[in-house]
Amino acid sequence: MARKKKEKKKLLERPGIRYLIVLGSIIIVSTVLIWGVNALTEPVRERNAEVVVADGREEVLPAATNFERRRLPNINYRGEGMTIDSIYQGSDMHGELVGYAITLTSHEGHAGDIQMIVGITYRSNMPPIVNRVIILAMSETQGLGSRAADDEFLDQFIDKTEIHAVINIGEPAGDEILAISGATVTSNAVANAVSFALDTTREVIRTDMMTDQQAQDILEEITEITEEEIRELTENGYNGYGYYQYYGYGTGGEY
Amino acid sequence: MTYIRTLLNGIFEENPVFVLVLGLAPALFVSTSVVNAVGLGVATLIVLICSNVVISLLRKFIPNKIRLLSQVAIIACFVTIVQILLNTYFPDLARDLGIFVPLIVVNGIIVYEAAIFATEHSPLESFIKGAAIGLGFLAALIVMAFFRELLGNGTILGFAVFGERFDPASIMIMPPGAFLTLGIGLAIFAAVKSRGKENE
């Protein structure tokens, strides 16, 4: 018994154990402190981020004076390697729809996520057009991928209705984007995201037309789709491909 | 009285940048504008005071063998907190300072003060010494940034000082300007010091 006690004492006296306790307690206290400060300031940061996004919306769609958030259950908020954070519909002071501001995050960046806002102008019976793209947040390599936030790269997206390819060399054609040299991954991530924002806008517009009874009747006539089939499609989760085929919008070739 | 003397000492006779020649990388990098200089200077000052006091309080509990390791852990904790606060309340400034905020952890001034001074002095003395050296660093950054921003950009705190006809010498904003300014500062301090010795 006495021997056991002696051993126990020895254990605590061993320098290695003491180092472990001292360093361990410093690290535990530090972690708790950092966690506390982080948790306390989190709401402020969230509010700041909202303000930044709101300012960004006005920047990418200056024609709009009023923004209204759209939450559409049938829209696919998750694309391949990216997520849509929010869809806002912008209207001018007469209440006329002028376009959409789509905030989305690409997970395909070279060094983490890239968050951006894509402003898309839309007039009825015209294809949606990219008005402006701005990068909100990214952690790409300084001097290479970070140049994705420069106007020189982002201005290429202006007035595009579609983005077919990102090229590395040469003169970009109508629906092509010239990649930033040395940062193909970043360029692709941004271009894919803008392309996805355009797709999403088209889906939103289609959805809005769909709820319009008249449009729906005409479309049903063309495609002879039964109401049950529509319900089935909607209930089973929106599938963009299906709608294009049924409604005869687009050609399907673009996918 | 001695405390005021320590404070003045930190700013002039023991100025970390112009006399001890410590913490040069951040000093060269952020002295492009007065706002950035104040931002990093204050962040460093806060970390320096907090880490000095805590290291001094714990100096009897920390075994010698893990002293440096523990000190770096403590400094890193304060730097992380300062960084979170900067990101929250001054996001633009935090973006401009970039990597130099987390790099305060390895700022020579702080490690030097922690290892040399705080381990052997009382918390109050460590507080005063930390404040003195921190203010010295802040003052050096502001002086460098003042001249670089004024000559390189024609502004102070973003406000245009000279008329529109002023053509700024952009070399002062670029890295060579940082070394020029630092060199002139070092020369002035060295000259004053040697003059003082001659008089004695």
GROMACS .gro file of C-alpha atoms in nm:
model
  455
    1MET     CA    1   0.000   0.000   0.000
    2ALA     CA    2   0.271   0.240   0.101
    3ARG     CA    3   0.468   0.151  -0.205
    4LYS     CA    4   0.174   0.224  -0.426
    5LYS     CA    5   0.138   0.572  -0.275
    6LYS     CA    6   0.502   0.640  -0.333
    7GLU     CA    7   0.466   0.546  -0.698
    8LYS     CA    8   0.171   0.778  -0.737
    9LYS     CA    9   0.366   1.067  -0.594
   10LYS     CA   10   0.653   0.986  -0.821
   11LEU     CA   11   0.426   0.999  -1.123
   12LEU     CA   12   0.316   1.356  -1.047
   13GLU     CA   13   0.670   1.462  -0.973
   14ARG     CA   14   0.803   1.334  -1.297
   15PRO     CA   15   0.904   1.639  -1.505
   16GLY     CA   16   0.738   1.507  -1.820
   17ILE     CA   17   0.399   1.492  -1.647
   18ARG     CA   18   0.448   1.840  -1.504
   19TYR     CA   19   0.532   1.982  -1.846
   20LEU     CA   20   0.224   1.815  -1.982
   21ILE     CA   21   0.001   1.964  -1.713
   22VAL     CA   22   0.142   2.318  -1.745
   23LEU     CA   23   0.136   2.325  -2.124
   24GLY     CA   24  -0.197   2.144  -2.135
   25SER     CA   25  -0.364   2.395  -1.903
   26ILE     CA   26  -0.223   2.690  -2.100
   27ILE     CA   27  -0.361   2.545  -2.421
   28ILE     CA   28  -0.700   2.461  -2.267
   29VAL     CA   29  -0.740   2.811  -2.120
   30SER     CA   30  -0.630   2.966  -2.453
   31THR     CA   31  -0.878   2.756  -2.647
   32VAL     CA   32  -1.165   2.847  -2.417
   33LEU     CA   33  -1.074   3.218  -2.439
   34ILE     CA   34  -1.051   3.214  -2.818
   35TRP     CA   35  -1.373   3.017  -2.846
   36GLY     CA   36  -1.549   3.265  -2.617
   37VAL     CA   37  -1.432   3.573  -2.807
   38ASN     CA   38  -1.521   3.409  -3.135
   39ALA     CA   39  -1.870   3.314  -3.018
   40LEU     CA   40  -1.933   3.663  -2.875
   41THR     CA   41  -1.832   3.842  -3.194
   42GLU     CA   42  -1.994   3.599  -3.438
   43PRO     CA   43  -2.327   3.790  -3.466
   44VAL     CA   44  -2.143   4.114  -3.548
   45ARG     CA   45  -1.946   3.944  -3.824
   46GLU     CA   46  -2.263   3.790  -3.964
   47ARG     CA   47  -2.432   4.130  -3.973
   48ASN     CA   48  -2.126   4.283  -4.142
   49ALA     CA   49  -2.130   4.009  -4.404
   50GLU     CA   50  -2.498   4.076  -4.472
   51VAL     CA   51  -2.425   4.445  -4.526
   52VAL     CA   52  -2.140   4.357  -4.764
   53VAL     CA   53  -2.367   4.125  -4.962
   54ALA     CA   54  -2.644   4.388  -4.971
   55ASP     CA   55  -2.397   4.650  -5.101
   56GLY     CA   56  -2.270   4.396  -5.352
   57ARG     CA   57  -2.622   4.339  -5.482
   58GLU     CA   58  -2.664   4.708  -5.548
   59GLU     CA   59  -2.327   4.713  -5.721
   60VAL     CA   60  -2.399   4.426  -5.960
   61LEU     CA   61  -2.750   4.542  -6.043
   62PRO     CA   62  -2.750   4.922  -6.020
   63ALA     CA   63  -3.077   4.950  -6.214
   64ALA     CA   64  -3.265   4.793  -5.925
   65THR     CA   65  -3.389   5.003  -5.637
   66ASN     CA   66  -3.563   4.728  -5.451
   67PHE     CA   67  -3.450   4.374  -5.382
   68GLU     CA   68  -3.675   4.090  -5.280
   69ARG     CA   69  -3.544   3.753  -5.171
   70ARG     CA   70  -3.678   3.456  -5.363
   71ARG     CA   71  -3.705   3.118  -5.200
   72LEU     CA   72  -3.811   2.869  -5.461
   73PRO     CA   73  -3.856   2.512  -5.348
   74ASN     CA   74  -3.804   2.364  -5.691
   75ILE     CA   75  -3.474   2.538  -5.765
   76ASN     CA   76  -3.159   2.337  -5.732
   77TYR     CA   77  -2.948   2.531  -5.484
   78ARG     CA   78  -2.661   2.286  -5.513
   79GLY     CA   79  -2.469   2.267  -5.834
   80GLU     CA   80  -2.163   2.060  -5.909
   81GLY     CA   81  -1.899   2.204  -5.678
   82MET     CA   82  -2.100   2.512  -5.582
   83THR     CA   83  -2.385   2.628  -5.367
   84ILE     CA   84  -2.628   2.913  -5.416
   85ASP     CA   85  -2.644   3.127  -5.102
   86SER     CA   86  -2.932   3.349  -5.203
   87ILE     CA   87  -3.139   3.462  -5.498
   88TYR     CA   88  -3.267   3.819  -5.498
   89GLN     CA   89  -3.501   3.967  -5.751
   90GLY     CA   90  -3.439   4.333  -5.830
   91SER     CA   91  -3.701   4.576  -5.946
   92ASP     CA   92  -3.685   4.944  -6.037
   93MET     CA   93  -3.885   5.221  -5.874
   94HIS     CA   94  -4.191   5.145  -6.086
   95GLY     CA   95  -4.189   4.790  -5.953
   96GLU     CA   96  -4.076   4.654  -6.287
   97LEU     CA   97  -3.849   4.349  -6.280
   98VAL     CA   98  -3.497   4.443  -6.394
   99GLY     CA   99  -3.300   4.135  -6.304
  100TYR     CA  100  -3.156   3.905  -6.043
  101ALA     CA  101  -2.864   3.916  -5.802
  102ILE     CA  102  -2.741   3.569  -5.720
  103THR     CA  103  -2.493   3.513  -5.441
  104LEU     CA  104  -2.312   3.185  -5.472
  105THR     CA  105  -2.010   3.005  -5.337
  106SER     CA  106  -1.785   2.789  -5.550
  107HIS     CA  107  -1.608   2.508  -5.369
  108GLU     CA  108  -1.377   2.448  -5.663
  109GLY     CA  109  -1.127   2.724  -5.586
  110HIS     CA  110  -0.759   2.642  -5.571
  111ALA     CA  111  -0.736   2.741  -5.203
  112GLY     CA  112  -1.087   2.706  -5.067
  113ASP     CA  113  -1.423   2.862  -5.134
  114ILE     CA  114  -1.483   3.161  -5.359
  115GLN     CA  115  -1.795   3.365  -5.284
  116MET     CA  116  -1.931   3.599  -5.547
  117ILE     CA  117  -2.239   3.792  -5.655
  118VAL     CA  118  -2.359   3.769  -6.011
  119GLY     CA  119  -2.589   4.044  -6.131
  120ILE     CA  120  -2.811   3.934  -6.419
  121THR     CA  121  -3.039   4.166  -6.612
  122TYR     CA  122  -3.357   4.030  -6.758
  123ARG     CA  123  -3.622   4.175  -6.986
  124SER     CA  124  -3.917   3.961  -7.085
  125ASN     CA  125  -3.869   3.755  -7.400
  126MET     CA  126  -3.496   3.819  -7.390
  127PRO     CA  127  -3.233   3.582  -7.260
  128PRO     CA  128  -3.090   3.679  -6.919
  129ILE     CA  129  -2.760   3.868  -6.954
  130VAL     CA  130  -2.475   3.897  -6.704
  131ASN     CA  131  -2.453   4.257  -6.590
  132ARG     CA  132  -2.161   4.237  -6.352
  133VAL     CA  133  -1.976   3.990  -6.132
  134ILE     CA  134  -1.796   4.076  -5.811
  135ILE     CA  135  -1.595   3.852  -5.581
  136LEU     CA  136  -1.693   3.883  -5.217
  137ALA     CA  137  -1.447   3.650  -5.051
  138MET     CA  138  -1.171   3.414  -5.149
  139SER     CA  139  -0.835   3.292  -5.033
  140GLU     CA  140  -0.664   3.224  -5.365
  141THR     CA  141  -0.288   3.266  -5.407
  142GLN     CA  142  -0.180   3.630  -5.397
  143GLY     CA  143  -0.082   3.753  -5.741
  144LEU     CA  144  -0.221   3.451  -5.926
  145GLY     CA  145  -0.571   3.337  -5.831
  146SER     CA  146  -0.632   3.659  -5.643
  147ARG     CA  147  -0.642   3.834  -5.982
  148ALA     CA  148  -0.984   3.676  -6.035
  149ALA     CA  149  -1.119   3.970  -5.837
  150ASP     CA  150  -0.968   4.219  -6.085
  151ASP     CA  151  -1.192   4.393  -6.335
  152GLU     CA  152  -0.967   4.276  -6.617
  153PHE     CA  153  -1.090   3.919  -6.562
  154LEU     CA  154  -1.441   3.984  -6.435
  155ASP     CA  155  -1.532   4.232  -6.711
  156GLN     CA  156  -1.516   3.942  -6.957
  157PHE     CA  157  -1.844   3.814  -6.815
  158ILE     CA  158  -2.034   4.134  -6.887
  159ASP     CA  159  -2.311   4.093  -7.146
  160LYS     CA  160  -2.265   3.716  -7.169
  161THR     CA  161  -2.578   3.505  -7.198
  162GLU     CA  162  -2.387   3.182  -7.181
  163ILE     CA  163  -2.039   3.063  -7.103
  164HIS     CA  164  -1.927   2.770  -7.308
  165ALA     CA  165  -1.560   2.737  -7.236
  166VAL     CA  166  -1.264   2.879  -7.053
  167ILE     CA  167  -0.963   2.901  -7.280
  168ASN     CA  168  -0.603   2.938  -7.172
  169ILE     CA  169  -0.457   3.099  -7.478
  170GLY     CA  170  -0.568   3.306  -7.774
  171GLU     CA  171  -0.855   3.539  -7.839
  172PRO     CA  172  -1.178   3.436  -7.663
  173ALA     CA  173  -1.480   3.399  -7.891
  174GLY     CA  174  -1.828   3.525  -7.807
  175ASP     CA  175  -1.913   3.286  -7.526
  176GLU     CA  176  -1.562   3.205  -7.410
  177ILE     CA  177  -1.362   3.336  -7.119
  178LEU     CA  178  -0.986   3.384  -7.120
  179ALA     CA  179  -0.838   3.228  -6.806
  180ILE     CA  180  -0.597   3.417  -6.582
  181SER     CA  181  -0.255   3.283  -6.676
  182GLY     CA  182  -0.128   3.057  -6.401
  183ALA     CA  183  -0.467   3.033  -6.235
  184THR     CA  184  -0.677   2.804  -6.452
  185VAL     CA  185  -0.844   2.636  -6.155
  186THR     CA  186  -0.962   2.967  -6.012
  187SER     CA  187  -1.075   3.093  -6.352
  188ASN     CA  188  -1.273   2.776  -6.412
  189ALA     CA  189  -1.431   2.793  -6.068
  190VAL     CA  190  -1.554   3.149  -6.127
  191ALA     CA  191  -1.670   3.078  -6.485
  192ASN     CA  192  -1.858   2.764  -6.377
  193ALA     CA  193  -2.025   2.957  -6.098
  194VAL     CA  194  -2.134   3.239  -6.332
  195SER     CA  195  -2.263   2.980  -6.576
  196PHE     CA  196  -2.456   2.813  -6.295
  197ALA     CA  197  -2.598   3.151  -6.191
  198LEU     CA  198  -2.726   3.198  -6.549
  199ASP     CA  199  -2.879   2.848  -6.548
  200THR     CA  200  -3.044   2.920  -6.216
  201THR     CA  201  -3.182   3.250  -6.343
  202ARG     CA  202  -3.333   3.072  -6.640
  203GLU     CA  203  -3.488   2.820  -6.404
  204VAL     CA  204  -3.630   3.098  -6.188
  205ILE     CA  205  -3.778   3.269  -6.493
  206ARG     CA  206  -3.926   2.939  -6.611
  207THR     CA  207  -4.074   2.876  -6.271
  208ASP     CA  208  -4.229   3.222  -6.268
  209MET     CA  209  -4.378   3.161  -6.609
  210MET     CA  210  -4.501   2.822  -6.498
  211THR     CA  211  -4.711   2.968  -6.220
  212ASP     CA  212  -4.873   3.190  -6.476
  213GLN     CA  213  -5.180   2.984  -6.566
  214GLN     CA  214  -5.188   3.100  -6.923
  215ALA     CA  215  -4.831   3.003  -6.992
  216GLN     CA  216  -4.889   2.670  -6.833
  217ASP     CA  217  -5.192   2.599  -7.050
  218ILE     CA  218  -5.004   2.681  -7.366
  219LEU     CA  219  -4.713   2.471  -7.264
  220GLU     CA  220  -4.936   2.180  -7.175
  221GLU     CA  221  -5.098   2.200  -7.513
  222ILE     CA  222  -4.765   2.185  -7.688
  223THR     CA  223  -4.623   1.901  -7.495
  224GLU     CA  224  -4.939   1.721  -7.394
  225ILE     CA  225  -4.817   1.676  -7.045
  226THR     CA  226  -5.074   1.573  -6.787
  227GLU     CA  227  -5.118   1.761  -6.462
  228GLU     CA  228  -5.032   1.448  -6.277
  229GLU     CA  229  -4.698   1.432  -6.448
  230ILE     CA  230  -4.625   1.793  -6.351
  231ARG     CA  231  -4.713   1.715  -5.993
  232GLU     CA  232  -4.499   1.408  -5.999
  233LEU     CA  233  -4.204   1.603  -6.130
  234THR     CA  234  -4.241   1.878  -5.876
  235GLU     CA  235  -4.286   1.637  -5.589
  236ASN     CA  236  -3.991   1.426  -5.687
  237GLY     CA  237  -3.768   1.726  -5.672
  238TYR     CA  238  -3.714   1.960  -5.957
  239ASN     CA  239  -3.517   1.819  -6.240
  240GLY     CA  240  -3.407   2.083  -6.486
  241TYR     CA  241  -3.355   1.836  -6.767
  242GLY     CA  242  -3.711   1.709  -6.740
  243TYR     CA  243  -3.864   2.050  -6.768
  244TYR     CA  244  -3.664   2.148  -7.070
  245GLN     CA  245  -3.782   1.839  -7.252
  246TYR     CA  246  -4.143   1.866  -7.150
  247TYR     CA  247  -4.181   2.234  -7.207
  248GLY     CA  248  -3.977   2.255  -7.518
  249TYR     CA  249  -3.773   2.541  -7.382
  250GLY     CA  250  -3.420   2.554  -7.506
  251THR     CA  251  -3.288   2.269  -7.707
  252GLY     CA  252  -3.136   2.042  -7.452
  253GLY     CA  253  -2.826   2.063  -7.662
  254GLU     CA  254  -2.675   2.316  -7.427
  255TYR     CA  255  -2.656   2.048  -7.165
  256MET     CA  256   0.890   5.863  -1.205
  257THR     CA  257   1.089   5.557  -1.308
  258TYR     CA  258   0.783   5.431  -1.495
  259ILE     CA  259   0.767   5.745  -1.707
  260ARG     CA  260   1.140   5.707  -1.762
  261THR     CA  261   1.082   5.345  -1.880
  262LEU     CA  262   0.808   5.460  -2.114
  263LEU     CA  263   1.025   5.731  -2.272
  264ASN     CA  264   1.312   5.486  -2.289
  265GLY     CA  265   1.099   5.248  -2.495
  266ILE     CA  266   1.011   5.522  -2.740
  267PHE     CA  267   1.354   5.683  -2.780
  268GLU     CA  268   1.664   5.516  -2.635
  269GLU     CA  269   1.537   5.162  -2.682
  270ASN     CA  270   1.310   5.214  -2.980
  271PRO     CA  271   1.247   4.861  -3.112
  272VAL     CA  272   1.267   4.957  -3.480
  273PHE     CA  273   1.528   5.234  -3.492
  274VAL     CA  274   1.758   5.119  -3.211
  275LEU     CA  275   1.698   4.748  -3.140
  276VAL     CA  276   1.625   4.687  -3.510
  277LEU     CA  277   1.351   4.433  -3.427
  278GLY     CA  278   1.019   4.364  -3.599
  279LEU     CA  279   1.142   4.503  -3.928
  280ALA     CA  280   0.931   4.293  -4.168
  281PRO     CA  281   0.595   4.427  -4.046
  282ALA     CA  282   0.743   4.777  -4.008
  283LEU     CA  283   0.857   4.779  -4.369
  284PHE     CA  284   0.536   4.629  -4.501
  285VAL     CA  285   0.260   4.821  -4.324
  286SER     CA  286   0.423   5.164  -4.317
  287THR     CA  287   0.265   5.245  -4.656
  288SER     CA  288  -0.019   5.433  -4.488
  289VAL     CA  289  -0.072   5.587  -4.147
  290VAL     CA  290  -0.400   5.397  -4.097
  291ASN     CA  291  -0.229   5.061  -4.148
  292ALA     CA  292   0.061   5.165  -3.927
  293VAL     CA  293  -0.172   5.261  -3.642
  294GLY     CA  294  -0.369   4.937  -3.691
  295LEU     CA  295  -0.072   4.705  -3.668
  296GLY     CA  296   0.101   4.920  -3.406
  297VAL     CA  297  -0.198   4.909  -3.172
  298ALA     CA  298  -0.255   4.537  -3.234
  299THR     CA  299   0.109   4.468  -3.147
  300LEU     CA  300   0.089   4.696  -2.841
  301ILE     CA  301  -0.214   4.509  -2.705
  302VAL     CA  302  -0.059   4.167  -2.763
  303LEU     CA  303   0.270   4.281  -2.612
  304ILE     CA  304   0.109   4.415  -2.292
  305CYS     CA  305  -0.123   4.115  -2.244
  306SER     CA  306   0.142   3.853  -2.313
  307ASN     CA  307   0.400   4.031  -2.096
  308VAL     CA  308   0.161   4.048  -1.798
  309VAL     CA  309   0.040   3.688  -1.830
  310ILE     CA  310   0.390   3.549  -1.882
  311SER     CA  311   0.510   3.746  -1.582
  312LEU     CA  312   0.220   3.616  -1.369
  313LEU     CA  313   0.294   3.257  -1.469
  314ARG     CA  314   0.673   3.288  -1.456
  315LYS     CA  315   0.702   3.080  -1.136
  316PHE     CA  316   0.478   2.799  -1.262
  317ILE     CA  317   0.636   2.743  -1.599
  318PRO     CA  318   0.938   2.509  -1.592
  319ASN     CA  319   1.243   2.634  -1.779
  320LYS     CA  320   1.244   2.350  -2.028
  321ILE     CA  321   0.905   2.440  -2.173
  322ARG     CA  322   0.931   2.815  -2.118
  323LEU     CA  323   0.959   2.922  -2.480
  324LEU     CA  324   0.691   2.676  -2.588
  325SER     CA  325   0.448   2.807  -2.326
  326GLN     CA  326   0.529   3.169  -2.411
  327VAL     CA  327   0.459   3.113  -2.778
  328ALA     CA  328   0.129   2.943  -2.689
  329ILE     CA  329   0.027   3.240  -2.473
  330ILE     CA  330   0.131   3.495  -2.737
  331ALA     CA  331  -0.051   3.298  -3.006
  332CYS     CA  332  -0.368   3.301  -2.796
  333PHE     CA  333  -0.366   3.682  -2.769
  334VAL     CA  334  -0.278   3.725  -3.135
  335THR     CA  335  -0.573   3.505  -3.235
  336ILE     CA  336  -0.808   3.706  -3.014
  337VAL     CA  337  -0.679   4.036  -3.157
  338GLN     CA  338  -0.719   3.896  -3.506
  339ILE     CA  339  -1.080   3.793  -3.439
  340LEU     CA  340  -1.155   4.141  -3.301
  341LEU     CA  341  -0.990   4.309  -3.601
  342ASN     CA  342  -1.183   4.091  -3.845
  343THR     CA  343  -1.505   4.173  -3.663
  344TYR     CA  344  -1.476   4.545  -3.603
  345PHE     CA  345  -1.224   4.661  -3.866
  346PRO     CA  346  -1.264   4.417  -4.157
  347ASP     CA  347  -1.110   4.655  -4.414
  348LEU     CA  348  -0.805   4.717  -4.199
  349ALA     CA  349  -0.771   4.344  -4.131
  350ARG     CA  350  -0.775   4.279  -4.505
  351ASP     CA  351  -0.503   4.539  -4.568
  352LEU     CA  352  -0.280   4.408  -4.290
  353GLY     CA  353  -0.330   4.053  -4.415
  354ILE     CA  354  -0.075   3.800  -4.300
  355PHE     CA  355   0.103   4.050  -4.074
  356VAL     CA  356  -0.162   4.020  -3.803
  357PRO     CA  357  -0.111   3.644  -3.746
  358LEU     CA  358   0.261   3.702  -3.790
  359ILE     CA  359   0.265   3.910  -3.469
  360VAL     CA  360   0.315   3.569  -3.303
  361VAL     CA  361   0.671   3.559  -3.429
  362ASN     CA  362   0.736   3.933  -3.399
  363GLY     CA  363   1.086   3.958  -3.262
  364ILE     CA  364   0.992   4.238  -3.022
  365ILE     CA  365   0.728   4.033  -2.842
  366VAL     CA  366   0.928   3.713  -2.817
  367TYR     CA  367   1.229   3.917  -2.704
  368GLU     CA  368   1.033   4.099  -2.435
  369ALA     CA  369   0.866   3.778  -2.316
  370ALA     CA  370   1.187   3.580  -2.299
  371ILE     CA  371   1.420   3.851  -2.165
  372PHE     CA  372   1.207   4.076  -1.948
  373ALA     CA  373   0.874   3.926  -1.842
  374THR     CA  374   1.023   3.600  -1.711
  375GLU     CA  375   1.227   3.792  -1.453
  376HIS     CA  376   1.010   4.087  -1.352
  377SER     CA  377   0.683   4.153  -1.171
  378PRO     CA  378   0.356   4.186  -1.365
  379LEU     CA  379   0.345   4.565  -1.309
  380GLU     CA  380   0.699   4.615  -1.436
  381SER     CA  381   0.628   4.385  -1.730
  382PHE     CA  382   0.314   4.584  -1.809
  383ILE     CA  383   0.507   4.912  -1.813
  384LYS     CA  384   0.790   4.764  -2.018
  385GLY     CA  385   0.546   4.610  -2.265
  386ALA     CA  386   0.361   4.940  -2.300
  387ALA     CA  387   0.690   5.127  -2.345
  388ILE     CA  388   0.826   4.899  -2.618
  389GLY     CA  389   0.482   4.872  -2.782
  390LEU     CA  390   0.445   5.250  -2.793
  391GLY     CA  391   0.797   5.275  -2.933
  392PHE     CA  392   0.701   5.033  -3.211
  393LEU     CA  393   0.376   5.222  -3.275
  394ALA     CA  394   0.560   5.555  -3.287
  395ALA     CA  395   0.823   5.420  -3.526
  396LEU     CA  396   0.552   5.281  -3.757
  397ILE     CA  397   0.359   5.607  -3.755
  398VAL     CA  398   0.669   5.816  -3.829
  399MET     CA  399   0.772   5.590  -4.117
  400ALA     CA  400   0.417   5.573  -4.254
  401PHE     CA  401   0.374   5.951  -4.221
  402PHE     CA  402   0.664   6.027  -4.451
  403ARG     CA  403   0.597   5.740  -4.691
  404GLU     CA  404   0.228   5.826  -4.732
  405LEU     CA  405   0.296   6.199  -4.754
  406LEU     CA  406   0.573   6.176  -5.014
  407GLY     CA  407   0.458   5.863  -5.196
  408ASN     CA  408   0.088   5.935  -5.215
  409GLY     CA  409   0.052   6.301  -5.122
  410THR     CA  410  -0.200   6.217  -4.850
  411ILE     CA  411  -0.219   6.186  -4.474
  412LEU     CA  412  -0.485   5.949  -4.336
  413GLY     CA  413  -0.627   5.946  -4.688
  414PHE     CA  414  -0.671   6.324  -4.713
  415ALA     CA  415  -0.485   6.503  -4.990
  416VAL     CA  416  -0.239   6.745  -4.831
  417PHE     CA  417  -0.081   6.903  -5.134
  418GLY     CA  418  -0.273   7.053  -5.422
  419GLU     CA  419  -0.367   6.860  -5.731
  420ARG     CA  420  -0.046   6.962  -5.902
  421PHE     CA  421   0.161   6.754  -5.661
  422ASP     CA  422   0.318   6.457  -5.835
  423PRO     CA  423   0.380   6.191  -5.568
  424ALA     CA  424   0.705   5.997  -5.565
  425SER     CA  425   0.551   5.652  -5.578
  426ILE     CA  426   0.886   5.490  -5.497
  427MET     CA  427   0.817   5.587  -5.136
  428ILE     CA  428   0.512   5.359  -5.130
  429MET     CA  429   0.703   5.076  -5.295
  430PRO     CA  430   0.947   4.850  -5.104
  431PRO     CA  431   1.258   5.062  -5.185
  432GLY     CA  432   1.087   5.356  -5.014
  433ALA     CA  433   1.044   5.144  -4.702
  434PHE     CA  434   1.418   5.076  -4.685
  435LEU     CA  435   1.505   5.440  -4.760
  436THR     CA  436   1.281   5.561  -4.479
  437LEU     CA  437   1.411   5.298  -4.238
  438GLY     CA  438   1.771   5.382  -4.328
  439ILE     CA  439   1.720   5.753  -4.269
  440GLY     CA  440   1.548   5.678  -3.937
  441LEU     CA  441   1.833   5.452  -3.826
  442ALA     CA  442   2.086   5.719  -3.927
  443ILE     CA  443   1.909   5.992  -3.729
  444PHE     CA  444   1.886   5.777  -3.418
  445ALA     CA  445   2.249   5.670  -3.446
  446ALA     CA  446   2.360   6.031  -3.497
  447VAL     CA  447   2.169   6.155  -3.193
  448LYS     CA  448   2.306   5.869  -2.984
  449SER     CA  449   2.670   5.933  -3.079
  450ARG     CA  450   2.625   6.310  -3.025
  451GLY     CA  451   2.499   6.232  -2.674
  452LYS     CA  452   2.804   6.015  -2.604
  453GLU     CA  453   3.042   6.286  -2.726
  454ASN     CA  454   2.882   6.539  -2.492
  455GLU     CA  455   2.936   6.306  -2.197
   0.00000   0.00000   0.00000
